[in-house]
XYZ file of N, CA and C in Angstrom:
639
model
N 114.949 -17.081 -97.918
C 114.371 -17.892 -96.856
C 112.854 -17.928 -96.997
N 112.502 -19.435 -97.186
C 110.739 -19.241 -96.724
C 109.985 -18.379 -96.170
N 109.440 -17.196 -96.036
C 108.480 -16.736 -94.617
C 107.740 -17.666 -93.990
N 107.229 -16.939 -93.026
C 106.106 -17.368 -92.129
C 105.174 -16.715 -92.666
N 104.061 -16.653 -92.646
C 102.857 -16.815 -92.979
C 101.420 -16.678 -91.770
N 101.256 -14.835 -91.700
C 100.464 -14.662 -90.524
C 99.186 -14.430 -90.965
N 97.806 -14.566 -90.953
C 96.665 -14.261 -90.818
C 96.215 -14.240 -89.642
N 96.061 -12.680 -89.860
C 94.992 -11.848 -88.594
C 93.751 -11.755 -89.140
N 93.057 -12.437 -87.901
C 91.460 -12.410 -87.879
C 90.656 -12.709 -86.686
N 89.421 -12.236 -86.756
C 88.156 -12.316 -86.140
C 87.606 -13.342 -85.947
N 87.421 -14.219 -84.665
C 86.899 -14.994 -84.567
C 84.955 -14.962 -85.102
N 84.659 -16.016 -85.881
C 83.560 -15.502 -86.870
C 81.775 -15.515 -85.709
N 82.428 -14.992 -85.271
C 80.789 -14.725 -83.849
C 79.706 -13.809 -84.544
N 78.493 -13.769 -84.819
C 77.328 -13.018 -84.962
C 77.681 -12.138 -84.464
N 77.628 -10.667 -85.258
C 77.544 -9.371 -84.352
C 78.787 -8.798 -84.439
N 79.985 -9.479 -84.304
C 81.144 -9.495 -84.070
C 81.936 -9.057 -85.348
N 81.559 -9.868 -86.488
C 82.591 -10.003 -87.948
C 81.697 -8.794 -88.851
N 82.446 -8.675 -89.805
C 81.906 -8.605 -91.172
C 79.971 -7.540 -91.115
N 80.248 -6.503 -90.058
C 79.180 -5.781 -89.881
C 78.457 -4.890 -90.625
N 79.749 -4.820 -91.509
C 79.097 -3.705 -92.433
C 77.968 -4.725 -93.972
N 78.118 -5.726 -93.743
C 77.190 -7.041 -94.647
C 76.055 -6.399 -93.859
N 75.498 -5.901 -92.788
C 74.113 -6.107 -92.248
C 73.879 -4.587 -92.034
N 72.840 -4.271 -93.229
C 72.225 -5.224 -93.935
C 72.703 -5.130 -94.933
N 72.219 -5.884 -96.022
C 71.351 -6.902 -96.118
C 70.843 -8.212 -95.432
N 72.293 -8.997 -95.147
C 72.433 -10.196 -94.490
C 72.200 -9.804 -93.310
N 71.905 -10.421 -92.008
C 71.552 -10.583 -90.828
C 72.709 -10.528 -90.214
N 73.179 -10.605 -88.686
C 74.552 -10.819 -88.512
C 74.799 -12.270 -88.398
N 73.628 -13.073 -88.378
C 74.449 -14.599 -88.249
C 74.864 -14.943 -90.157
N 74.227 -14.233 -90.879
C 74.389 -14.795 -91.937
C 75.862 -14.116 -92.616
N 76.148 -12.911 -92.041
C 77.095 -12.296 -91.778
C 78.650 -13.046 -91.188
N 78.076 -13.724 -90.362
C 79.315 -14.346 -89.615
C 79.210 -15.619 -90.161
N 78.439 -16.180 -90.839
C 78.433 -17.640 -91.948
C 79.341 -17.377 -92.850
N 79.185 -15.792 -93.369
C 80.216 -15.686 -94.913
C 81.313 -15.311 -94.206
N 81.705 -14.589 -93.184
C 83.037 -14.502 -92.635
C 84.250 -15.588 -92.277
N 83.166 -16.740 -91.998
C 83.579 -18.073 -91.624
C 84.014 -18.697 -93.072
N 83.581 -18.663 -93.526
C 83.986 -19.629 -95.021
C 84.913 -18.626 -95.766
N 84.906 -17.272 -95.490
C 86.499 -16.636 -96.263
C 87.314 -16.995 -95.328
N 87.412 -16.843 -93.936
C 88.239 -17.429 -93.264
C 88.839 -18.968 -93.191
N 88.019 -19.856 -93.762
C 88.273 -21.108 -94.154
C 89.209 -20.988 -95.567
N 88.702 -20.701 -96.199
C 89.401 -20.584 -97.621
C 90.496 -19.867 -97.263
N 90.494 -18.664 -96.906
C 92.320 -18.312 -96.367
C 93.161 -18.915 -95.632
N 92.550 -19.810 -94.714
C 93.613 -21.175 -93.945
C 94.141 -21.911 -94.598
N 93.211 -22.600 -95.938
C 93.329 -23.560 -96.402
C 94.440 -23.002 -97.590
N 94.281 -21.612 -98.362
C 95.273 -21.263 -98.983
C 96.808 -20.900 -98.641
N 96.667 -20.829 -97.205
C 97.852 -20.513 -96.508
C 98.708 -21.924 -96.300
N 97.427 -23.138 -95.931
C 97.976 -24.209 -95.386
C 98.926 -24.650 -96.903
N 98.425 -24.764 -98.059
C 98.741 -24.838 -99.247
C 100.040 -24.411 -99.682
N 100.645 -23.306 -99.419
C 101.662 -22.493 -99.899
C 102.862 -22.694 -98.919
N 104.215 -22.838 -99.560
C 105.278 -23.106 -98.940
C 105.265 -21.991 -97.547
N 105.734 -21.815 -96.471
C 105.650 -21.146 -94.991
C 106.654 -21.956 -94.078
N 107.957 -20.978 -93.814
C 108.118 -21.338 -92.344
C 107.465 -21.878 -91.527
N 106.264 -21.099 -91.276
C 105.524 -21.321 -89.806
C 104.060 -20.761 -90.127
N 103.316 -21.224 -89.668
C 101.797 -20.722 -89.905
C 101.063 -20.021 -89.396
N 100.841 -19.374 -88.834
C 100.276 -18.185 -87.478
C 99.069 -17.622 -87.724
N 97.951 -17.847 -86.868
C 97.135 -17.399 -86.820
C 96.817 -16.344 -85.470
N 97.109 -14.989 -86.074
C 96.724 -13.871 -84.778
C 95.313 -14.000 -84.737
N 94.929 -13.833 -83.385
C 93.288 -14.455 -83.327
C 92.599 -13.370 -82.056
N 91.344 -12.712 -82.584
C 90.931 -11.949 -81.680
C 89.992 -13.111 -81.500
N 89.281 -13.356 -80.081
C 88.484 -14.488 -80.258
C 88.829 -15.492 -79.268
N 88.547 -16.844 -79.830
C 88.324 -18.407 -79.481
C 88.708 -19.141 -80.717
N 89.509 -19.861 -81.050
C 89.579 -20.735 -81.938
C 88.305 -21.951 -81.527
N 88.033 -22.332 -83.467
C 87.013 -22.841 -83.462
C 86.887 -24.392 -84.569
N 86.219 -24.509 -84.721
C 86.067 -25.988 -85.462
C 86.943 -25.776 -87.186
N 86.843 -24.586 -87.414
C 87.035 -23.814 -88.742
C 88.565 -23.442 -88.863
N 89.198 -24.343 -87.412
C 90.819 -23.832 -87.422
C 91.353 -25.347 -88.415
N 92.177 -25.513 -89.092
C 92.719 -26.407 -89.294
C 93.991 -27.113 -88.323
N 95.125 -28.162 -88.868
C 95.684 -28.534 -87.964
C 97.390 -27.620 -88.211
N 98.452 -27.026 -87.830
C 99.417 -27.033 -88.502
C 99.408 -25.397 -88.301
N 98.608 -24.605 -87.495
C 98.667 -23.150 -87.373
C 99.131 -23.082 -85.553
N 100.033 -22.353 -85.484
C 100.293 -21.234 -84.365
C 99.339 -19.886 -83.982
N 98.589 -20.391 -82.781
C 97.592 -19.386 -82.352
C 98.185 -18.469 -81.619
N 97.984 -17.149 -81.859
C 98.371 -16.066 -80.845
C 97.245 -15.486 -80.688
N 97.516 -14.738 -79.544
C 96.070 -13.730 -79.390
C 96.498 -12.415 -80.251
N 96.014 -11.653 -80.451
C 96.027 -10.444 -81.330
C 96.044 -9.457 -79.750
N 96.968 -8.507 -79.712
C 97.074 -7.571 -78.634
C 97.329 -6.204 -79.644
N 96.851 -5.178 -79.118
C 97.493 -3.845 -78.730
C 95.903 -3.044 -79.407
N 95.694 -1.607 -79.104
C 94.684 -0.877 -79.371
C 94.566 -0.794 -80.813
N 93.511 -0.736 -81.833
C 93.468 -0.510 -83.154
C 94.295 -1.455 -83.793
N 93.416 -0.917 -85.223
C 93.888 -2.300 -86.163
C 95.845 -2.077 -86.607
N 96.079 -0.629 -86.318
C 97.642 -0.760 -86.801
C 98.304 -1.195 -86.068
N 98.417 -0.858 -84.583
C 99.173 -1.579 -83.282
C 98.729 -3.532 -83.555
N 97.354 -3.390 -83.797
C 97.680 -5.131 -83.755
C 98.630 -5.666 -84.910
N 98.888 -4.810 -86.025
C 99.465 -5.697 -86.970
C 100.628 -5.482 -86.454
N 101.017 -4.752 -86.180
C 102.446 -3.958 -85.761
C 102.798 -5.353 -84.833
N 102.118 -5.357 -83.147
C 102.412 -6.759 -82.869
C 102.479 -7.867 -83.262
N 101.684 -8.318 -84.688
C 101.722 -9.717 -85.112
C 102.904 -9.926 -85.678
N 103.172 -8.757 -86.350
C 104.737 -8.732 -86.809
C 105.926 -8.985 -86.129
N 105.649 -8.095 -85.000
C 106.625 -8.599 -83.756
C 107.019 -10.110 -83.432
N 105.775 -10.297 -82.763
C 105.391 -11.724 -82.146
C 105.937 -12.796 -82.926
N 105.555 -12.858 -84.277
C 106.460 -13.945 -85.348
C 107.678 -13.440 -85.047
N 108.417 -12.520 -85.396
C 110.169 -12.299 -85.324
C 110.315 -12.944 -84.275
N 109.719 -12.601 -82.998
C 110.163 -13.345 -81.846
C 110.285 -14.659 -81.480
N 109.100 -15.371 -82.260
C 109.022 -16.696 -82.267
C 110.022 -17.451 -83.323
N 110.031 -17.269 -84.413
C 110.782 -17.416 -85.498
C 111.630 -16.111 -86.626
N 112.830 -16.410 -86.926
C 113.411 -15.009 -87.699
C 113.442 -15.268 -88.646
N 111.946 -15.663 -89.962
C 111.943 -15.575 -90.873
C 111.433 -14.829 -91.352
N 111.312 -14.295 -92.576
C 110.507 -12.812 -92.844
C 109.034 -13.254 -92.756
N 108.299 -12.206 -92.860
C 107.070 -12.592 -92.578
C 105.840 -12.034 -93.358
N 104.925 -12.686 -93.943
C 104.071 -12.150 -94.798
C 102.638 -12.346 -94.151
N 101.844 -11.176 -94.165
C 100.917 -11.325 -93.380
C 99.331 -10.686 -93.996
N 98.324 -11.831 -93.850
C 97.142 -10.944 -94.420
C 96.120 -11.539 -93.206
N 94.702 -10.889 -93.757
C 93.807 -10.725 -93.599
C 92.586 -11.774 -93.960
N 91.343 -12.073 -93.022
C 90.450 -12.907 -93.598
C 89.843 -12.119 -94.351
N 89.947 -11.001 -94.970
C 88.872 -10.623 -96.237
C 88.979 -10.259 -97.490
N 90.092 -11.793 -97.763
C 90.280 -11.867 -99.325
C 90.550 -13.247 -99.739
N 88.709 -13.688 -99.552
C 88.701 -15.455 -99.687
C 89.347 -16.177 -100.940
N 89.608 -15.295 -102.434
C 89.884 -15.477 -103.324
C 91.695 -15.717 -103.741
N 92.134 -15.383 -102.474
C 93.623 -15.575 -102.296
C 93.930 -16.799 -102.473
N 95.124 -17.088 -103.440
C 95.674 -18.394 -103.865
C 96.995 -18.881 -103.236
N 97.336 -19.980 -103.182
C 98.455 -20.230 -102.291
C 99.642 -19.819 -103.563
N 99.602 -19.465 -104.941
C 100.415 -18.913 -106.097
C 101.014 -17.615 -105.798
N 99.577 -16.461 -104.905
C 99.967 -15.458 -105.014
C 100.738 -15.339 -103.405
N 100.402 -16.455 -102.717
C 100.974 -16.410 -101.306
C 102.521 -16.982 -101.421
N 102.971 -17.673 -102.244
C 103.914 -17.844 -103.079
C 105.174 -17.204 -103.465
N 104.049 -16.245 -104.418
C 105.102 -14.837 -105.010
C 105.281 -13.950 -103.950
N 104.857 -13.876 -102.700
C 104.645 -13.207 -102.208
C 106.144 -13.123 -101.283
N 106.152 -14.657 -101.306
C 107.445 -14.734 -100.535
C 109.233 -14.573 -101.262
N 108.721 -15.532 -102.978
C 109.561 -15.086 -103.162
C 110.351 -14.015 -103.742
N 109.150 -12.661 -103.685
C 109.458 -11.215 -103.762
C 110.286 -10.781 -102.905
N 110.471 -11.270 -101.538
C 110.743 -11.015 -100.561
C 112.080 -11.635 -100.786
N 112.741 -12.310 -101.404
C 113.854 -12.804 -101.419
C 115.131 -11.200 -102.237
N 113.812 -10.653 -102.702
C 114.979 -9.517 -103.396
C 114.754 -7.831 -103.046
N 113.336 -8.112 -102.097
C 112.598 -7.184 -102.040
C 112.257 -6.496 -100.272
N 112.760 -5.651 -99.382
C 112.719 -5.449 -98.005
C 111.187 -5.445 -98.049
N 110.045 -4.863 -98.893
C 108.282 -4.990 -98.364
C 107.877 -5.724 -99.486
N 106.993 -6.473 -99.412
C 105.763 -6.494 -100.477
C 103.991 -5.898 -100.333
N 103.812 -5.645 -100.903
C 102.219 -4.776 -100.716
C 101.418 -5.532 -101.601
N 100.231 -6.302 -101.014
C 98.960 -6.550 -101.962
C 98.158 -5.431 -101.926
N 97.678 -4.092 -102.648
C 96.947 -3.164 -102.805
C 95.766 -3.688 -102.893
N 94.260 -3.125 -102.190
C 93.350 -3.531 -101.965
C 92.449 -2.949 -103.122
N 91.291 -3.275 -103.772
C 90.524 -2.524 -104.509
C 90.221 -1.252 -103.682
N 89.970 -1.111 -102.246
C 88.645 0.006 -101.864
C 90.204 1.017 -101.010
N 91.694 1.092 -101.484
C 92.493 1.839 -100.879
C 93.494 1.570 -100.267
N 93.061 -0.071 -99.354
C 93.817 -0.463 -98.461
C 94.594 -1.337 -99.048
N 95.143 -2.280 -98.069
C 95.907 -3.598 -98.842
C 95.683 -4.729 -98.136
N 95.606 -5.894 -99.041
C 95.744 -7.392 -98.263
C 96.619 -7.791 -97.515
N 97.582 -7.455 -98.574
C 99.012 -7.877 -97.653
C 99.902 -7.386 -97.579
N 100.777 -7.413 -96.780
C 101.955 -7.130 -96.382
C 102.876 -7.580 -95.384
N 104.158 -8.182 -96.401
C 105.038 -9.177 -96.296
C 106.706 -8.046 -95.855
N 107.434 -8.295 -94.752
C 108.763 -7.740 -94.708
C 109.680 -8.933 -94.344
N 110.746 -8.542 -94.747
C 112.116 -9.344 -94.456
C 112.305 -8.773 -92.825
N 112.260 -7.202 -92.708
C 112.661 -6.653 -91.422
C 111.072 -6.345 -91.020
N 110.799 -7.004 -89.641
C 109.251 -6.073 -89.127
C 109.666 -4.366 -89.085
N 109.180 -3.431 -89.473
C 109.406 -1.950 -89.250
C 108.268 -1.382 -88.783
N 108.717 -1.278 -87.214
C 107.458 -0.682 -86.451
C 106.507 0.808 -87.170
N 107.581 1.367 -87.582
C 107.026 2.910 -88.077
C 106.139 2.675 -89.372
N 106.266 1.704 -90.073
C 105.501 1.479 -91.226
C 103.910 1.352 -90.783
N 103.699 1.145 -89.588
C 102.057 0.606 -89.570
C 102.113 1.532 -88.233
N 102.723 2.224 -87.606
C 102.564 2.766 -86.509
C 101.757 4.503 -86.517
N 100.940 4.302 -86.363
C 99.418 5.105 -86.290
C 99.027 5.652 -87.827
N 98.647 4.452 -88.595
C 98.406 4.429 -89.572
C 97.080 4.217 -90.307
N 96.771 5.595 -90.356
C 95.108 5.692 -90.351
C 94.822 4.519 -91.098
N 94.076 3.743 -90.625
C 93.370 2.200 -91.770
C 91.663 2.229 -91.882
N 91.692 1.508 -92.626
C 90.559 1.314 -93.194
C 89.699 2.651 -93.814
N 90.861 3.383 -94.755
C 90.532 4.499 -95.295
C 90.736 4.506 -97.158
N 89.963 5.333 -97.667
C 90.399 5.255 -99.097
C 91.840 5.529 -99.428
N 92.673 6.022 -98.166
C 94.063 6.324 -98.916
C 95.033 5.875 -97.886
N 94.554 4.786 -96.840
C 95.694 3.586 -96.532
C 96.849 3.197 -97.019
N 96.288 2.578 -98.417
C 97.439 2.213 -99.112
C 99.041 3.111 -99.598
N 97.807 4.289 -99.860
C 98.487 5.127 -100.530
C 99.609 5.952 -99.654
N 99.380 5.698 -98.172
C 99.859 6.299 -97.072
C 101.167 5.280 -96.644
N 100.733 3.866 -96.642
C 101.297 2.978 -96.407
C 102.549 3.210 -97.449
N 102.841 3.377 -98.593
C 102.980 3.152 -99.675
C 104.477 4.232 -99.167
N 103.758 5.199 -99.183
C 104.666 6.709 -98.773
C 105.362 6.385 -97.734
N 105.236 5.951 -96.454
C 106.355 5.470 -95.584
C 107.177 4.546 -95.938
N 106.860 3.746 -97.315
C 107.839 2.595 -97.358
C 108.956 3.626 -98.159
N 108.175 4.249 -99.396
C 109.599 5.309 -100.383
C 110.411 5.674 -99.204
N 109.898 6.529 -98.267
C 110.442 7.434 -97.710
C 111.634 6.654 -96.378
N 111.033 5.605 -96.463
C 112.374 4.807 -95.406
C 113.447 4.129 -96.313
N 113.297 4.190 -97.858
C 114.515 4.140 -98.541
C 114.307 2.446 -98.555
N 113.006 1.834 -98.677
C 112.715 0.485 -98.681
C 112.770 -0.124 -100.063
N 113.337 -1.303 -100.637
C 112.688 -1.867 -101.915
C 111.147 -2.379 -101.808
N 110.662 -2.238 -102.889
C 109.515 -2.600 -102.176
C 108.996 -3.107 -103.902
N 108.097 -3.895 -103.768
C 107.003 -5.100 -104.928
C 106.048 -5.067 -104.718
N 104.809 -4.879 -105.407
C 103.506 -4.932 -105.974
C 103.170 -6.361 -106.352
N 101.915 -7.199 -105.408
C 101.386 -8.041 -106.119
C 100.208 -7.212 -106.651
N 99.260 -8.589 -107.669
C 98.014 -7.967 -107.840
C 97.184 -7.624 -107.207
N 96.367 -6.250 -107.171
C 95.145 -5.924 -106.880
C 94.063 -6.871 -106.663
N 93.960 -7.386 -105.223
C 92.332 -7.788 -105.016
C 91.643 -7.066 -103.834
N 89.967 -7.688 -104.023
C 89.052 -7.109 -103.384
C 88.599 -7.172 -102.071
N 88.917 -6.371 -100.927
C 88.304 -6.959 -99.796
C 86.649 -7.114 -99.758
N 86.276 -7.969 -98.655
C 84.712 -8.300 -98.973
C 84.515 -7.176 -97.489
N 83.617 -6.525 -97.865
C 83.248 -4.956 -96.704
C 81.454 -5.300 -97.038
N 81.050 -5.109 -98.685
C 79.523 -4.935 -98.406
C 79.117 -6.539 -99.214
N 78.031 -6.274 -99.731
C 77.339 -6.822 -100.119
C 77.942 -7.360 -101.462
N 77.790 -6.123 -102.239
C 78.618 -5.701 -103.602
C 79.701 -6.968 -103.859
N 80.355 -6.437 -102.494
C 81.521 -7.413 -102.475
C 81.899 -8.293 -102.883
N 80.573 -9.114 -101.867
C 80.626 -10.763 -101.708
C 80.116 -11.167 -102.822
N 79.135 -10.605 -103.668
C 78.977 -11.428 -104.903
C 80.214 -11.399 -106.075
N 81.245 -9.849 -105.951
C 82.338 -9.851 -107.257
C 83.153 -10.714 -106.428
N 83.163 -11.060 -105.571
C 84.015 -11.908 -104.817
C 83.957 -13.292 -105.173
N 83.107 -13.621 -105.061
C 82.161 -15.028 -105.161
C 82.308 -15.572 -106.487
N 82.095 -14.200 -107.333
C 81.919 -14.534 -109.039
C 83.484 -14.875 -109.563
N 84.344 -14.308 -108.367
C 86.143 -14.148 -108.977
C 86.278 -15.930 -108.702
N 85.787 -16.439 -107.461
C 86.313 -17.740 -107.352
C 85.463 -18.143 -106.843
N 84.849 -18.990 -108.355
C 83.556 -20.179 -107.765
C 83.727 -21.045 -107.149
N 84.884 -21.946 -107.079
C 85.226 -22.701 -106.567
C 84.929 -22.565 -105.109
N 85.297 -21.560 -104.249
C 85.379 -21.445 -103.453
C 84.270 -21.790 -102.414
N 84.694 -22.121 -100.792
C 83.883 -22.033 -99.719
C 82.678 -20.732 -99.443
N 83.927 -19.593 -99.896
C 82.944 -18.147 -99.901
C 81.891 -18.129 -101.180
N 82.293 -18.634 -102.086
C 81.218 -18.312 -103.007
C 80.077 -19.685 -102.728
N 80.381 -20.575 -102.306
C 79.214 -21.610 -101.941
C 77.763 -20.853 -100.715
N 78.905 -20.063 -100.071
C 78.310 -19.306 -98.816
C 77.398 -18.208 -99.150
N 77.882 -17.706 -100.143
C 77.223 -16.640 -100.786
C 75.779 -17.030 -101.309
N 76.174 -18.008 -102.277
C 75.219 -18.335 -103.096
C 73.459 -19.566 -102.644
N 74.759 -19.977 -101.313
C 73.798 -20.797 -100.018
C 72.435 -19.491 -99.690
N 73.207 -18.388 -99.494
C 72.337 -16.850 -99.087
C 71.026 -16.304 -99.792
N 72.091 -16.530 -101.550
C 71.316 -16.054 -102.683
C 71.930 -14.948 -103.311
N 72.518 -15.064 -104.298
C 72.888 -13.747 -104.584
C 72.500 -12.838 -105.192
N 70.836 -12.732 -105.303
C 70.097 -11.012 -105.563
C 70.279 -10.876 -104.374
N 70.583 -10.059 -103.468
C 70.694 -9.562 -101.761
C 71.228 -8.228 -103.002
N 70.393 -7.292 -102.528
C 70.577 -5.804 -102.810
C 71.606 -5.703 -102.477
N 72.176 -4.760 -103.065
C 73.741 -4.025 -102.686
C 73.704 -2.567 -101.647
């Protein structure tokens, strides 16, 4: 079966997104590059076969939404309870499996959003492993509350934690490729340099890309 197709994100407000960019960048210039990975991940999502399109949204939707997405609000304390609900919230709305990322991996292709699903045709998880520990994505046939349920994040060994509850619940589970979330500076330029094409790397390079690391 197709999935659905969730991106959870930050509405791109100064101050708000992408904090650990400042410094170098300012926070509006901060929430400029947050905005254009978040564009480029709509547009790769809009791209790729999906049930249903969902955007969990802490925030206000904004000019930068396209047409063809399901807005939810993002609920519950910390970043694992919210994914935990976004997961929910799709089953409830629709019972297709569900694959779900993040705005901070502008370089995501609607190919790998793709495989992603049809891993899932043979596979109960899929895991995009992150360069810095964590992961992009993660796609289930069944939502499994205990998989993300108080699951230290945004740590060097996320993944690796994540990883261990899936063996240990006796899950099949698939590996896409390794990409980079954008956190610093560093980031946004190997980011930028992975896909020129892109909105994020226009954004970047709009900035300048000597900006110290």
């Amino acid at each position: 079966m197709t999935p659905q197709i969730i991106v959870i994100a930050k509405e791109p407000r100064p101050g708000r997104v992408k904090t650990r960019l400042t410094p170098p960048y300012t926070p509006r210039q901060a929430a400029a590059l947050a905005e254009a990975a978040l564009r480029d991940t709509l547009a790769a999502v809009a791209a790729a076969p999906a049930a249903r399109r969902v955007l969990a949204l802490l925030g206000e939707p904004g000019p930068w939404l396209p047409a063809g997405y399901d807005v939810v609000p993002q609920r519950g304390d910390g970043l694992a309870e919210r994914l935990t609900h976004a997961f929910d919230d799709a089953r409830s709305a629709c019972p297709a499996p569900a694959v779900l990322i993040g705005m901070d991996t502008p370089q995501v292709t609607p190919g790998l959003l793709a495989e992603a699903g049809r891993l899932l045709d043979e596979h109960d998880v899929v895991v995009g492993p992150a360069a810095d520990g964590g992961f992009w994505l993660l796609g289930q046939r069944e939502p499994d509350p205990a998989l993300l349920s108080g699951l230290p994040m945004s740590r060097s060994d996320t993944g690796a934690l994540l990883l261990r509850r899936i063996r240990e619940a006796g899950l099949r589970t698939a590996l896409l490729p390794e990409l980079t979330d954008v956190d610093t500076a560093a980031d946004a330029r190997a980011v930028a340099e992975r896909a020129p094409s892109s909105r994020f790397a226009a954004a970047v390079a709009a900035l300048g890309m000597d900006v110290p690391a």
